[in-house]
Tab-separated table of C-alpha atoms and ligand atoms in Angstrom:
chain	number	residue	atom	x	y	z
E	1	UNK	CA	19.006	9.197	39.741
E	2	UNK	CA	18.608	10.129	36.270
E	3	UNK	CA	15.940	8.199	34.046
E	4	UNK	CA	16.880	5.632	31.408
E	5	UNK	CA	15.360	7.176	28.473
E	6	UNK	CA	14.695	5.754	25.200
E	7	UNK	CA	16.967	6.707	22.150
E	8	UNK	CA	16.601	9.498	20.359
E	9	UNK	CA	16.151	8.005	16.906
E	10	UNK	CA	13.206	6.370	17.967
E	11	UNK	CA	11.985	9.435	18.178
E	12	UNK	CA	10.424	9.873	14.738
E	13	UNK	CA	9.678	5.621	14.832
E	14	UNK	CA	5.654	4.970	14.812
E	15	UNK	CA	4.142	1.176	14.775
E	16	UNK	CA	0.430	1.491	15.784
E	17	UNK	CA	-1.016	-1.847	14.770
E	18	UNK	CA	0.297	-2.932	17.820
E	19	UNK	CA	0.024	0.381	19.820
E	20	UNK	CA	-1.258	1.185	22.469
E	21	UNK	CA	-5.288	0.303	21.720
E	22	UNK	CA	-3.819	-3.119	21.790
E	23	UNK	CA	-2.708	-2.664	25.054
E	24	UNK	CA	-6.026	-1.641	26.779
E	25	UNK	CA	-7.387	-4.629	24.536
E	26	UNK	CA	-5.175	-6.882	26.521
E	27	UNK	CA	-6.275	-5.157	30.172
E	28	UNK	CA	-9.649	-5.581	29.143
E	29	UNK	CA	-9.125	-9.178	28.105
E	30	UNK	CA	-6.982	-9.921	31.424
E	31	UNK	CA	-10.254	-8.247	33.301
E	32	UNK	CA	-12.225	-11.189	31.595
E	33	UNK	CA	-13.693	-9.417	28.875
E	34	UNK	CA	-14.137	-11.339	25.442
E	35	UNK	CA	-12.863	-8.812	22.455
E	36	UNK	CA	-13.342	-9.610	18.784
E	37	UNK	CA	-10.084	-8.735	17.023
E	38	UNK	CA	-10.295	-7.665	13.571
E	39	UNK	CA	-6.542	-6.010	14.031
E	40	UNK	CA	-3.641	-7.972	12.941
E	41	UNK	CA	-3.321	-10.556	10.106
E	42	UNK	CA	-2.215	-13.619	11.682
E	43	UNK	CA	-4.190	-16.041	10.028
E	44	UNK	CA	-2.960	-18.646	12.458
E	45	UNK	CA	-5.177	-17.465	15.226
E	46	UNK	CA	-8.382	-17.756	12.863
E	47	UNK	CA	-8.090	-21.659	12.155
E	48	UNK	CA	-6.190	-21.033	9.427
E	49	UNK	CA	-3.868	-23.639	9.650
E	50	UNK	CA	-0.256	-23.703	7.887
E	51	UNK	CA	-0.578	-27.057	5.652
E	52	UNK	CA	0.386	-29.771	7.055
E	53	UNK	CA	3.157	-30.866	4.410
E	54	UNK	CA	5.361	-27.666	5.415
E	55	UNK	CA	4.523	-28.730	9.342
E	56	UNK	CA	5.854	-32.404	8.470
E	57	UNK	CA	9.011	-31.144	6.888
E	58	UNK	CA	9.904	-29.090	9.568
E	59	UNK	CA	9.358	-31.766	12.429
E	60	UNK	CA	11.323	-34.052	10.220
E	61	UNK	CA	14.471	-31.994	10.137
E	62	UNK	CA	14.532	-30.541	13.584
E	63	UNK	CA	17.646	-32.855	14.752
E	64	UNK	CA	19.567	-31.381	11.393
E	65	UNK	CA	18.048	-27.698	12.468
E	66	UNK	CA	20.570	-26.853	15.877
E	67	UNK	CA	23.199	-25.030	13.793
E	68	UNK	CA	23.532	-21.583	12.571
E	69	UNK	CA	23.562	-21.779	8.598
E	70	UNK	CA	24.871	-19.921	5.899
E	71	UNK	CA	23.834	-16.293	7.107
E	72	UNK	CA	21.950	-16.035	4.011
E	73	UNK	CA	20.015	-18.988	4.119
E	74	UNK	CA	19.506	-23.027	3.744
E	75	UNK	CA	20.728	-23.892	0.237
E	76	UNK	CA	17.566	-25.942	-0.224
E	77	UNK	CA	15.262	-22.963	0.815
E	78	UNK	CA	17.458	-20.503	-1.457
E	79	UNK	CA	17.014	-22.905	-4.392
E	80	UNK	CA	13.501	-23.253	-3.866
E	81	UNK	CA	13.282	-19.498	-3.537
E	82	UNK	CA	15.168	-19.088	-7.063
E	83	UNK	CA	12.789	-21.217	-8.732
E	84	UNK	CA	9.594	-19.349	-7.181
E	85	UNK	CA	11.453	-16.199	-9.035
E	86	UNK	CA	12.117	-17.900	-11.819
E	87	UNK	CA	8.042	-18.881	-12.023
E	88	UNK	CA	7.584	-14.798	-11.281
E	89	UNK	CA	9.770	-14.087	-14.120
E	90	UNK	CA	12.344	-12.473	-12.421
E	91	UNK	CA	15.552	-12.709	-14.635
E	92	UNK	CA	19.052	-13.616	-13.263
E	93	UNK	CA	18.813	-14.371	-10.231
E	94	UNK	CA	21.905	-16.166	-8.263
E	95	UNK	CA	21.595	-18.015	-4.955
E	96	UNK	CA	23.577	-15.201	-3.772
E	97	UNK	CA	21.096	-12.916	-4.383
E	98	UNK	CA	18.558	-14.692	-1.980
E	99	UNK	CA	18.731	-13.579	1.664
E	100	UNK	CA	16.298	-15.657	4.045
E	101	UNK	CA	15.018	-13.523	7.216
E	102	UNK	CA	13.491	-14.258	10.225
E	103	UNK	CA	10.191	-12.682	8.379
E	104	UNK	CA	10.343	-9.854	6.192
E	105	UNK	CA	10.216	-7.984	8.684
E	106	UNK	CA	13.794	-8.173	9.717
E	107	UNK	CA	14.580	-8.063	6.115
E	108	UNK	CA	12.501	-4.528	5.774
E	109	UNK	CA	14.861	-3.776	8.394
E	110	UNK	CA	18.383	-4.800	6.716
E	111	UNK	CA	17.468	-2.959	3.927
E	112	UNK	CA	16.814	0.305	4.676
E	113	UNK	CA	19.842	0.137	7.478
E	114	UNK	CA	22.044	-1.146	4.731
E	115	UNK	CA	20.751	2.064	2.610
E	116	UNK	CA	20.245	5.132	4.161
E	117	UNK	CA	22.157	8.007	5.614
E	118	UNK	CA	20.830	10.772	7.625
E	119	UNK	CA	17.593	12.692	6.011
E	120	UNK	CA	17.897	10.615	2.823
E	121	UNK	CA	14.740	10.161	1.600
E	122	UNK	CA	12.276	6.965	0.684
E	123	UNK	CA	9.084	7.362	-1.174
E	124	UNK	CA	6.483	5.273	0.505
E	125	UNK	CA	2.495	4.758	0.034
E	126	UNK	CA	-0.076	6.198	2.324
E	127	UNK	CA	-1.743	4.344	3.456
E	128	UNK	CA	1.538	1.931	3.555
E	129	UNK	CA	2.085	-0.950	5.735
E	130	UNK	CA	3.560	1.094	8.868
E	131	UNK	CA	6.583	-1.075	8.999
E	132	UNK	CA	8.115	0.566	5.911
E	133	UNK	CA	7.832	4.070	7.458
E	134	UNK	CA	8.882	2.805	10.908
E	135	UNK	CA	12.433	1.476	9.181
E	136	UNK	CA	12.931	4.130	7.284
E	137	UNK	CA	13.095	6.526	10.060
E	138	UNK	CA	14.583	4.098	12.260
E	139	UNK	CA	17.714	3.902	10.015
E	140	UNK	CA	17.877	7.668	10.000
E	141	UNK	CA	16.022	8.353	6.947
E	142	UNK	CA	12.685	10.290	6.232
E	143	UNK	CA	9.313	8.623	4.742
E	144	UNK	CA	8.314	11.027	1.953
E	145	UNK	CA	4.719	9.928	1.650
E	146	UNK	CA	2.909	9.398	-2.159
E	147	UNK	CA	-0.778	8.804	-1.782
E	148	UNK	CA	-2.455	6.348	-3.276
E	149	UNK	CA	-5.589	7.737	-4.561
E	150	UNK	CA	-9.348	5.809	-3.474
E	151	UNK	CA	-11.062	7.404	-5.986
E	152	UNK	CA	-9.058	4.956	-7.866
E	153	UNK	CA	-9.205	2.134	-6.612
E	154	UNK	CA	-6.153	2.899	-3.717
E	155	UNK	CA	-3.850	2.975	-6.857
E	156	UNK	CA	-0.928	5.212	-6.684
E	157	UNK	CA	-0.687	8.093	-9.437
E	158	UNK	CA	2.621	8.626	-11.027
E	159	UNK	CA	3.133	11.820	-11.270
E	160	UNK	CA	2.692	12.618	-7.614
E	161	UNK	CA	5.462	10.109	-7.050
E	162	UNK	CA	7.592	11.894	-9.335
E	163	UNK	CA	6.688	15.209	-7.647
E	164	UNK	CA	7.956	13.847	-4.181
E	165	UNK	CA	11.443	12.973	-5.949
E	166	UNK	CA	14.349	15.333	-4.873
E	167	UNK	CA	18.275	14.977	-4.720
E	168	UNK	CA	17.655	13.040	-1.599
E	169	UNK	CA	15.555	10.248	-2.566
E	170	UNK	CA	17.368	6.767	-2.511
E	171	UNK	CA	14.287	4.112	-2.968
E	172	UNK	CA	11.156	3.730	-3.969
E	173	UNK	CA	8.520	1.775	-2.037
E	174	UNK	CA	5.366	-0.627	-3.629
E	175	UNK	CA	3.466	-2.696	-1.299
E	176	UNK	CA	1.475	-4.838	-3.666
E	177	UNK	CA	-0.711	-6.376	-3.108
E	178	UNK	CA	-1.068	-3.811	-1.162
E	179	UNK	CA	-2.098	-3.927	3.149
E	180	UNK	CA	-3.756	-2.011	4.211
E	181	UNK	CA	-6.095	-1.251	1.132
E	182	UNK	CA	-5.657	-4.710	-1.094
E	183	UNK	CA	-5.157	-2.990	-4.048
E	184	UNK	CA	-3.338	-4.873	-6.724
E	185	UNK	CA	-1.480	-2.715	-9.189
E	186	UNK	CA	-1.589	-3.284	-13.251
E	187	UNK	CA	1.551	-3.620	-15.046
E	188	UNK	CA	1.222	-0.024	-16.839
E	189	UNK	CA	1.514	1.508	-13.511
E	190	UNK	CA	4.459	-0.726	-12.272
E	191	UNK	CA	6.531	0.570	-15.925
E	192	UNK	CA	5.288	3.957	-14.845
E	193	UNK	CA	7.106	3.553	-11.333
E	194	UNK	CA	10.017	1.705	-12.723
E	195	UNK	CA	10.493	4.643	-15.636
E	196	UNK	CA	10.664	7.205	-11.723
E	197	UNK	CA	13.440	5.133	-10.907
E	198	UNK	CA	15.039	4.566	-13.956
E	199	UNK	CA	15.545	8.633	-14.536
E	200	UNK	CA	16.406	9.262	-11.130
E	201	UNK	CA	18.277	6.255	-9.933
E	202	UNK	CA	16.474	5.001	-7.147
E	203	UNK	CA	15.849	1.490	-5.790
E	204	UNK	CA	12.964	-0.085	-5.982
E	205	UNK	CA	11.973	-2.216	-2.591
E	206	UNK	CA	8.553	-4.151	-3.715
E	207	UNK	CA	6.901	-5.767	-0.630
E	208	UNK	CA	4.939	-8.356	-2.251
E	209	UNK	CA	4.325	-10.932	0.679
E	210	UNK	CA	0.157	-11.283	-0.369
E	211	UNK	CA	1.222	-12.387	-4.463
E	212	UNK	CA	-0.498	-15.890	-3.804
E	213	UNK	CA	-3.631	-13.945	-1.617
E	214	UNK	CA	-5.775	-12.517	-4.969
E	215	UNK	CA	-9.177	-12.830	-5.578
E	216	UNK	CA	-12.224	-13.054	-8.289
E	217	UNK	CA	-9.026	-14.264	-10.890
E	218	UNK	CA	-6.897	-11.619	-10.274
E	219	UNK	CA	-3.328	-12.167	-11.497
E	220	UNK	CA	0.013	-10.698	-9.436
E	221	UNK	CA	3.363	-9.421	-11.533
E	222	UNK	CA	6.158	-8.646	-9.834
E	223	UNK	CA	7.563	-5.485	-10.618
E	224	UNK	CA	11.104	-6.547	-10.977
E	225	UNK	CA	10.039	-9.105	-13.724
E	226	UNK	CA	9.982	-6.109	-15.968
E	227	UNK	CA	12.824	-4.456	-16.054
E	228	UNK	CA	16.825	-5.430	-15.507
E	229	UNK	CA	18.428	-1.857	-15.595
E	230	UNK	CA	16.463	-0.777	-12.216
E	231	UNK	CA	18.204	-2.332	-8.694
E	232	UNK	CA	15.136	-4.531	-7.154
E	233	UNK	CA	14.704	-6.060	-3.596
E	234	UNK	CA	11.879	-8.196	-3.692
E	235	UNK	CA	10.152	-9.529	-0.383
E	236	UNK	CA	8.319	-12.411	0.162
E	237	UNK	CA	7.713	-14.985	2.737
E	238	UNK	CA	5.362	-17.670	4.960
E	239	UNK	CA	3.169	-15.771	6.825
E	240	UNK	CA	0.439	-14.955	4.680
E	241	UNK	CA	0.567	-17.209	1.650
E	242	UNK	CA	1.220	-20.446	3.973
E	243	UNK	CA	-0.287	-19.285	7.346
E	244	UNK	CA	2.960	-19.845	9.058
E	245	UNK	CA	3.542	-16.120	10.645
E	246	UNK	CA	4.841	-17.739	13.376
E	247	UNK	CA	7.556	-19.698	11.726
E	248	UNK	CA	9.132	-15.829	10.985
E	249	UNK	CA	10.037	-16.967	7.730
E	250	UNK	CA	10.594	-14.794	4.957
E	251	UNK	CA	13.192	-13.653	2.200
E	252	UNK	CA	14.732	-10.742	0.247
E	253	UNK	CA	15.684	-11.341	-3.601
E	254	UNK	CA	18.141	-9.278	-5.045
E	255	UNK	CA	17.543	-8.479	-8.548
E	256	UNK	CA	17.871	-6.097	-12.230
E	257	UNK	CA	20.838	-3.938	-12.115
E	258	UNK	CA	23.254	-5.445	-9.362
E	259	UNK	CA	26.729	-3.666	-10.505
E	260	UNK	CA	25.092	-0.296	-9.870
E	261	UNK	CA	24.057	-1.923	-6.485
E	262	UNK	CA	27.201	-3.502	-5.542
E	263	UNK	CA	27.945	-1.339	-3.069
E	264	UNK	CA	24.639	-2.009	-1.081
E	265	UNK	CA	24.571	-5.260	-1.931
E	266	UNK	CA	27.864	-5.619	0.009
E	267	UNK	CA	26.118	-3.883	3.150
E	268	UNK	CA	23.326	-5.918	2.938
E	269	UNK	CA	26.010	-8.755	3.450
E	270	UNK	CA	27.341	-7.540	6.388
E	271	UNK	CA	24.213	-6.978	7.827
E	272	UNK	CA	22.850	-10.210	7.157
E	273	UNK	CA	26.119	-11.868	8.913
E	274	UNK	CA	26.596	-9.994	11.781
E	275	UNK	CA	22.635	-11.729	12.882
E	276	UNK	CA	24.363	-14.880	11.802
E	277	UNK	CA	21.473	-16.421	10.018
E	278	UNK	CA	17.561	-16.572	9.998
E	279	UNK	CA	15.462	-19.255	12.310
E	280	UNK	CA	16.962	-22.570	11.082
E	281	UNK	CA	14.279	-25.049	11.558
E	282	UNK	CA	11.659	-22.491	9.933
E	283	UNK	CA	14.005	-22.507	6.579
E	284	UNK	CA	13.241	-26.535	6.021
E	285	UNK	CA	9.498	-25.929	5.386
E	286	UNK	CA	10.666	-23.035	2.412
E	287	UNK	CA	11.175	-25.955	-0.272
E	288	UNK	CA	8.160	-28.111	0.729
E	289	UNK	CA	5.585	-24.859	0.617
E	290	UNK	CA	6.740	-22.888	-2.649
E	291	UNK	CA	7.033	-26.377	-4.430
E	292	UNK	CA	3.897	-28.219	-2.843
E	293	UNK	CA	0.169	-28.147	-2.941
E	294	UNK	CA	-0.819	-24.392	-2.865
E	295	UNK	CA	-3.567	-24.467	-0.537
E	296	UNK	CA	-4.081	-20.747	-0.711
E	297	UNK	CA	-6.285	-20.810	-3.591
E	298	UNK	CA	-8.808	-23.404	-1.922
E	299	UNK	CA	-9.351	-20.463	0.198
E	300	UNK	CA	-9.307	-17.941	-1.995
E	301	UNK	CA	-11.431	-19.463	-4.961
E	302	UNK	CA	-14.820	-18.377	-5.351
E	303	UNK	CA	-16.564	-20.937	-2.659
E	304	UNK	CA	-13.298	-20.729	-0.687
E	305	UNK	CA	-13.467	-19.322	2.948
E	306	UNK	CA	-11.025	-16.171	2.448
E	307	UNK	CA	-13.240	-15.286	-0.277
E	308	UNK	CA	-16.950	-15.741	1.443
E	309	UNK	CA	-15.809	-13.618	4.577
E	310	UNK	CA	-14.398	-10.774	2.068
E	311	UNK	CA	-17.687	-10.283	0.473
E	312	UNK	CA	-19.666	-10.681	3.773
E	313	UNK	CA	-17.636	-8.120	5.668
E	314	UNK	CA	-17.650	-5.895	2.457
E	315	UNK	CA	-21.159	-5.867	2.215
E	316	UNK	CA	-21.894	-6.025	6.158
E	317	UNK	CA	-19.667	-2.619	6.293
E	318	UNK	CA	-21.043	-0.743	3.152
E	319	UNK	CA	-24.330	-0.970	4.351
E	320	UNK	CA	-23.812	1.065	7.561
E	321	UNK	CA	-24.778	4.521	6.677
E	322	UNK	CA	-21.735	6.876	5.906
E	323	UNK	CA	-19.349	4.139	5.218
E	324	UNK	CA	-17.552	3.244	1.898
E	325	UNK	CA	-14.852	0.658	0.831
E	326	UNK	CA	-12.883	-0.434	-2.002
E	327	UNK	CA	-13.545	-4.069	-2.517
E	328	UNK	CA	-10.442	-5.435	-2.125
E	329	UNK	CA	-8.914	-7.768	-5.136
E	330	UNK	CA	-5.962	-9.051	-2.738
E	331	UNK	CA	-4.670	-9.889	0.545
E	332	UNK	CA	-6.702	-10.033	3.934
E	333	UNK	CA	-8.034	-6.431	5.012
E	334	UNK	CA	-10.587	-3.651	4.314
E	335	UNK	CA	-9.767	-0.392	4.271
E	336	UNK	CA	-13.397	1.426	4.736
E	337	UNK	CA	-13.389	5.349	4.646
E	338	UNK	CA	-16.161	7.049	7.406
E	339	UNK	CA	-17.579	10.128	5.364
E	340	UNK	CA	-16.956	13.243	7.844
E	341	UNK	CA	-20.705	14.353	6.809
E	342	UNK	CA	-21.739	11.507	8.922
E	343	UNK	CA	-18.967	10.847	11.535
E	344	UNK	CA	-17.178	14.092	12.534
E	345	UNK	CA	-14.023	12.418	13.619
E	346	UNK	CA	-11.133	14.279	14.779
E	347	UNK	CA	-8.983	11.867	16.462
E	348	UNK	CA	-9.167	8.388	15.396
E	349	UNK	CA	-6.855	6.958	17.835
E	350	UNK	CA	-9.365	7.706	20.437
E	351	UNK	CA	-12.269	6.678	17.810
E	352	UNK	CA	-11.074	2.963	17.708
E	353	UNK	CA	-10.537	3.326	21.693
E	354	UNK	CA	-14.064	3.996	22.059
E	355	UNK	CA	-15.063	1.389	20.420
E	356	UNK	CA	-12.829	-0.923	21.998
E	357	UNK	CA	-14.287	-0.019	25.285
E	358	UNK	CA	-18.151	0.372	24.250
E	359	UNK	CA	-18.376	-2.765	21.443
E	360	UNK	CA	-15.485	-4.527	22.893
E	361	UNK	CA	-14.251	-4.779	18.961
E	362	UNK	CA	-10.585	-4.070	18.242
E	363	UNK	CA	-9.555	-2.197	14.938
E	364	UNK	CA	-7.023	-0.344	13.873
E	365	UNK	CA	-7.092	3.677	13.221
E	366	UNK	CA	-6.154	5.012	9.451
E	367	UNK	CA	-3.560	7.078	10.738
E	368	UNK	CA	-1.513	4.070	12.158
E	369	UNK	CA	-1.247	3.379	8.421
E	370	UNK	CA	0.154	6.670	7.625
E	371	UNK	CA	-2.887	8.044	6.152
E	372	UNK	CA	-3.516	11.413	6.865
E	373	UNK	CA	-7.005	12.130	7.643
E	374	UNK	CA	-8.816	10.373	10.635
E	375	UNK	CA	-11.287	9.115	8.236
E	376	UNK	CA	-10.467	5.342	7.820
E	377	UNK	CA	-10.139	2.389	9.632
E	378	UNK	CA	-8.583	-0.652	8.991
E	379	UNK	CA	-9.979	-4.264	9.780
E	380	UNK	CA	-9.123	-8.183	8.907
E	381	UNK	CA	-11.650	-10.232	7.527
E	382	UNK	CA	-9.707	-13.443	9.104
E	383	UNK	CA	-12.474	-14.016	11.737
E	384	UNK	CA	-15.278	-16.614	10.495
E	385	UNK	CA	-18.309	-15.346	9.277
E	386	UNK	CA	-20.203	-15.609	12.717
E	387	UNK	CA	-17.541	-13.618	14.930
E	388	UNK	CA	-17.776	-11.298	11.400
E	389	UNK	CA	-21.280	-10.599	11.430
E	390	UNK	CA	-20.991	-9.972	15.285
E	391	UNK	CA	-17.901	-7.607	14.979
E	392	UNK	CA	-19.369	-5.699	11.806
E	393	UNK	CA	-22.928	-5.399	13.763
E	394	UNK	CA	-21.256	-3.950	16.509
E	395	UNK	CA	-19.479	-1.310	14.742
E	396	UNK	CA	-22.447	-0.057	13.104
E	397	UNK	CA	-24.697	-0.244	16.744
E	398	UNK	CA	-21.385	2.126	17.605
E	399	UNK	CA	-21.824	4.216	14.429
E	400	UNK	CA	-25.093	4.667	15.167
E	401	UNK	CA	-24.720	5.920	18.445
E	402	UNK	CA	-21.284	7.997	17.034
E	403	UNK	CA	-23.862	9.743	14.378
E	404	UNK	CA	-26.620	10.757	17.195
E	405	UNK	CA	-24.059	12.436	19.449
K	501	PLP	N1	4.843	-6.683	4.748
K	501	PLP	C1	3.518	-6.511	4.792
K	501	PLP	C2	2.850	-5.724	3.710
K	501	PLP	C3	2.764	-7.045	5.846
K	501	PLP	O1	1.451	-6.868	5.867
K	501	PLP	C4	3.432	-7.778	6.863
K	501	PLP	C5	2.691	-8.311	8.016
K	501	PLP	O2	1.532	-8.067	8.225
K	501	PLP	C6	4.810	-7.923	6.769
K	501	PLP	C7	5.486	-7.371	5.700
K	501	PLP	C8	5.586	-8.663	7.811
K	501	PLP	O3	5.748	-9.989	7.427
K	501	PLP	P1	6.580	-11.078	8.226
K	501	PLP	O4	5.606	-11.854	9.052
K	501	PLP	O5	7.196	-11.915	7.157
K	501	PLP	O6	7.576	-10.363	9.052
C-alpha cells in the first residue's frame, strides 16, 4: 500500500513554537515530570485572567450566539472595532472594511491566500513572528527576509528593505510591537516603510495585536494612520491585550487606498464567506473589551505585574555571563542573544532540547523565529516572578555547564 503523504506545499511551511521540543515537553510531562514553560504567550495559563466584564458579556449572549453571522462579523463587534480605529487614527474606515477572525491567525491566513500567486514575494522581519512566514509559503509565495538590526534596538533599517524589493514583491510585513524582540517602531521609520511601498506598490500587512502591551510610557501608532494612498490590512485582536487567546478572537481592518485594492479586497470576501463566519459567541465580548475598563495598563504600569517580571527576567538573564538582551518596550517576550565567544552553538534546535531534558525548562530556539544564526533564544516573561527566578536560574546552571564543555 502506498503511504498517505503530506502535501507538497507544506513543504517549504515551518511553525516551531509549537514544534517538535514541545512535543518531548509533553512526553516528559505525561512521564510526570514538572516543566517550566517560558514558550508560548498565552497569558491565560499564567493567572492572567481575561476581565471579567468581557466574560459577563459573553455568558449573557450565549442563547443569541447559535447562528452563523454575517461572515464578516457581529455588527456590534465591527462597530466597536471602527471606533477603536477611529481612536488609532485610522481614516475612512467602513464596517465593510472590518473582517472578524477566529484570531488573527486565520486572518494572517486569508490574507496572504487572498494575495499571492506562485513565487510572489512578501518582505517579512527576521526575527518575525513565524506565522507570517508559515502563510506566506503556505499560499505559494516566498518570505524574502529584512533583518531587523539589534544593534539597534531590533529596529528594521530601510534601506535593506528596499534592497529585498524586486518585480515580485506584493506586501510588506511590520510586526509591531514586535514578537519576538518587543521592539516598538517610531513613526520616522513607519513613513520610511510606507514611502517602500508607496514607490513600488506593495501592501502593507501591519500585525499590531501587542498596541495596548507597552511599557515605561511608551506610545503605539499604527502605521496605516499615516498615510491613505498605501493599501493597509491592519490586525488586531483578544488574545494579548484582553487575555482571551482562547476566545480566538481577532480582526483584519481594511484601510488607505482601497480602489487600488479592490480586486483583493473582493478575494478577501470570498475567502472570508466560504468559512462562513468567525466564533460567534467570542464576537459579543469585542464591544464590551475595546470600549470598557482597559485592564492592560494595571499590568503594565510601573508597579504592575507585566512590568515587575520584565525587569526581573531582564536582569536575571543579562547577568549570566555571555548573554545580552534588548530590554523590551512592548509585548510579552525577550529575545536574549548567546555570544558564540561563550556558547559555541551550532544547532539550536538541539540547544533548547538539551535544556529541556537537563533543566526541565522549555524555550524556544531563534531560528524558529526565522533568525538566522543559532545565537538567540526566545522566552515569555508570563510566569510569576518565583517560577521566573527558578526558570532563569536554571538556564544559567545549564549555561554554565554549556560553557565548561
Ligand atoms: N500575531 C502575533 C505577532 C502573535 O504573537 C500572535 C500570537 O502569539 C498572533 C498573531 C496570533 O494571534 P491570535 O491568537 O489572534 O491568533
Amino acid at each position: 500500500m502506498q503511504p498517505i503523504k503530506k502535501s507538497s506545499k507544506l513543504n517549504h511551511v515551518c511553525y516551531d513554537i509549537r514544534g517538535p521540543v514541545l512535543d518531548r515537553a509533553r512526553q516528559m510531562e505525561e512521564d510526570g515530570h514538572r516543566i517550566i514553560k517560558l514558550n508560548i504567550g498565552n497569558p491565560a495559563s499564567f493567572g492572567f485572567e481575561a476581565p471579567d466584564e468581557i466574560l459577563q458579556d459573553v455568558i449573557q449572549n450565549l442563547s443569541a450566539a447559535s447562528g452563523y453571522c454575517d461572515s464578516k462579523g457581529l455588527f456590534a463587534a465591527r462597530k466597536a472595532i471602527m471606533h477603536y480605529t477611529q481612536e488609532k487614527n485610522i481614516a475612512n474606515v467602513r464596517m465593510d472594511d472590518i473582517y472578524v477572525g477566529n484570531g488573527v491567525s486565520e486572518l494572517i491566513m486569508l490574507a496572504t491566500q487572498a494575495l499571492l500567486e506562485n513565487d510572489d514575494e512578501v518582505l517579512v522581519p527576521s526575527p518575525d513572528y513565524p506565522l507570517w512566514t508559515a502563510a506566506v509559503s503556505l499560499a505559494g509565495g516566498i518570505a524574502r527576509h529584512y533583518i531587523c538590526d539589534e544593534q539597534s534596538d531590533w529596529l528594521p533599517d530601510p534601506e535593506n528593505i528596499k534592497a529585498k524589493v524586486n518585480s515580485r514583491t506584493r506586501a510588506i510585513v511590520i510586526i509591531n510591537p514586535n514578537n519576538p524582540t518587543g521592539a516598538l517602531y517610531p513613526d520616522d521609520l513607519l513613513r520610511d516603510i510606507i514611502e517602500i511601498a508607496r514607490q513600488n506598490n506593495l501592501i502593507i500587512f501591519a500585525d499590531e495585536i501587542y498596541d495596548k502591551i507597552l511599557y515605561d510610557s511608551a506610545r503605539h501608532t499604527s502605521i496605516a494612520s499615516l498615510a491613505n494612498d498605501v493599501p493597509f490590512v491592519t490586525f488586531n485582536g483578544l488574545s494579548k491585550n484582553y487575555r482571551a487567546a482562547g476566545f480566538r478572537s481577532g480582526w483584519a481592518v481594511v484601510s488607505g487606498d482601497k480602489t487600488r485594492a479592490r480586486d483583493y479586497i473582493a478575494g478577501l470576501n470570498m475567502l472570508a464567506s466560504m468559512r462562513l463566519c468567525a466564533n460567534v459567541p467570542a464576537q459579543f465580548g469585542i464591544q464590551t473589551a475595546l470600549g470598557g475598563y482597559q485592564s492592560i495598563h494595571d499590568l503594565t504600569m510601573p508597579t504592575g505585574r507585566l512590568k515587575r517580571q520584565r525587569d526581573l527576567a531582564w536582569k536575571l538573564l543579562t547577568d549570566i555571563p555571555g548573554v545580552t538582551c534588548v530590554k523590551p518596550q512592548s509585548a510579552l517576550y525577550l529575545f536574549p542573544r548567546l555570544d558564540p565567544a561563550y556558547y559555541p552553538i551550532t544547532d539550536d534546535e538541539q540547544f533548547a532540547l538539551d535544556l529541556l531534558l537537563e533543566e526541565k525548562v522549555l524555550i524556544v530556539q531563534g531560528t524558529g523565529f526565522n533568525w538566522s544564526q543559532p545565537d538567540h533564544f526566545r522566552i515569555v516573561f508570563l510566569p510569576n516572578s518565583d517560577d521566573l527566578t527558578e526558570a532563569i536560574g536554571r538556564i544559567a546552571q545549564f549555561l554554565g555547564r554549556y560553557r565548561a564543555r
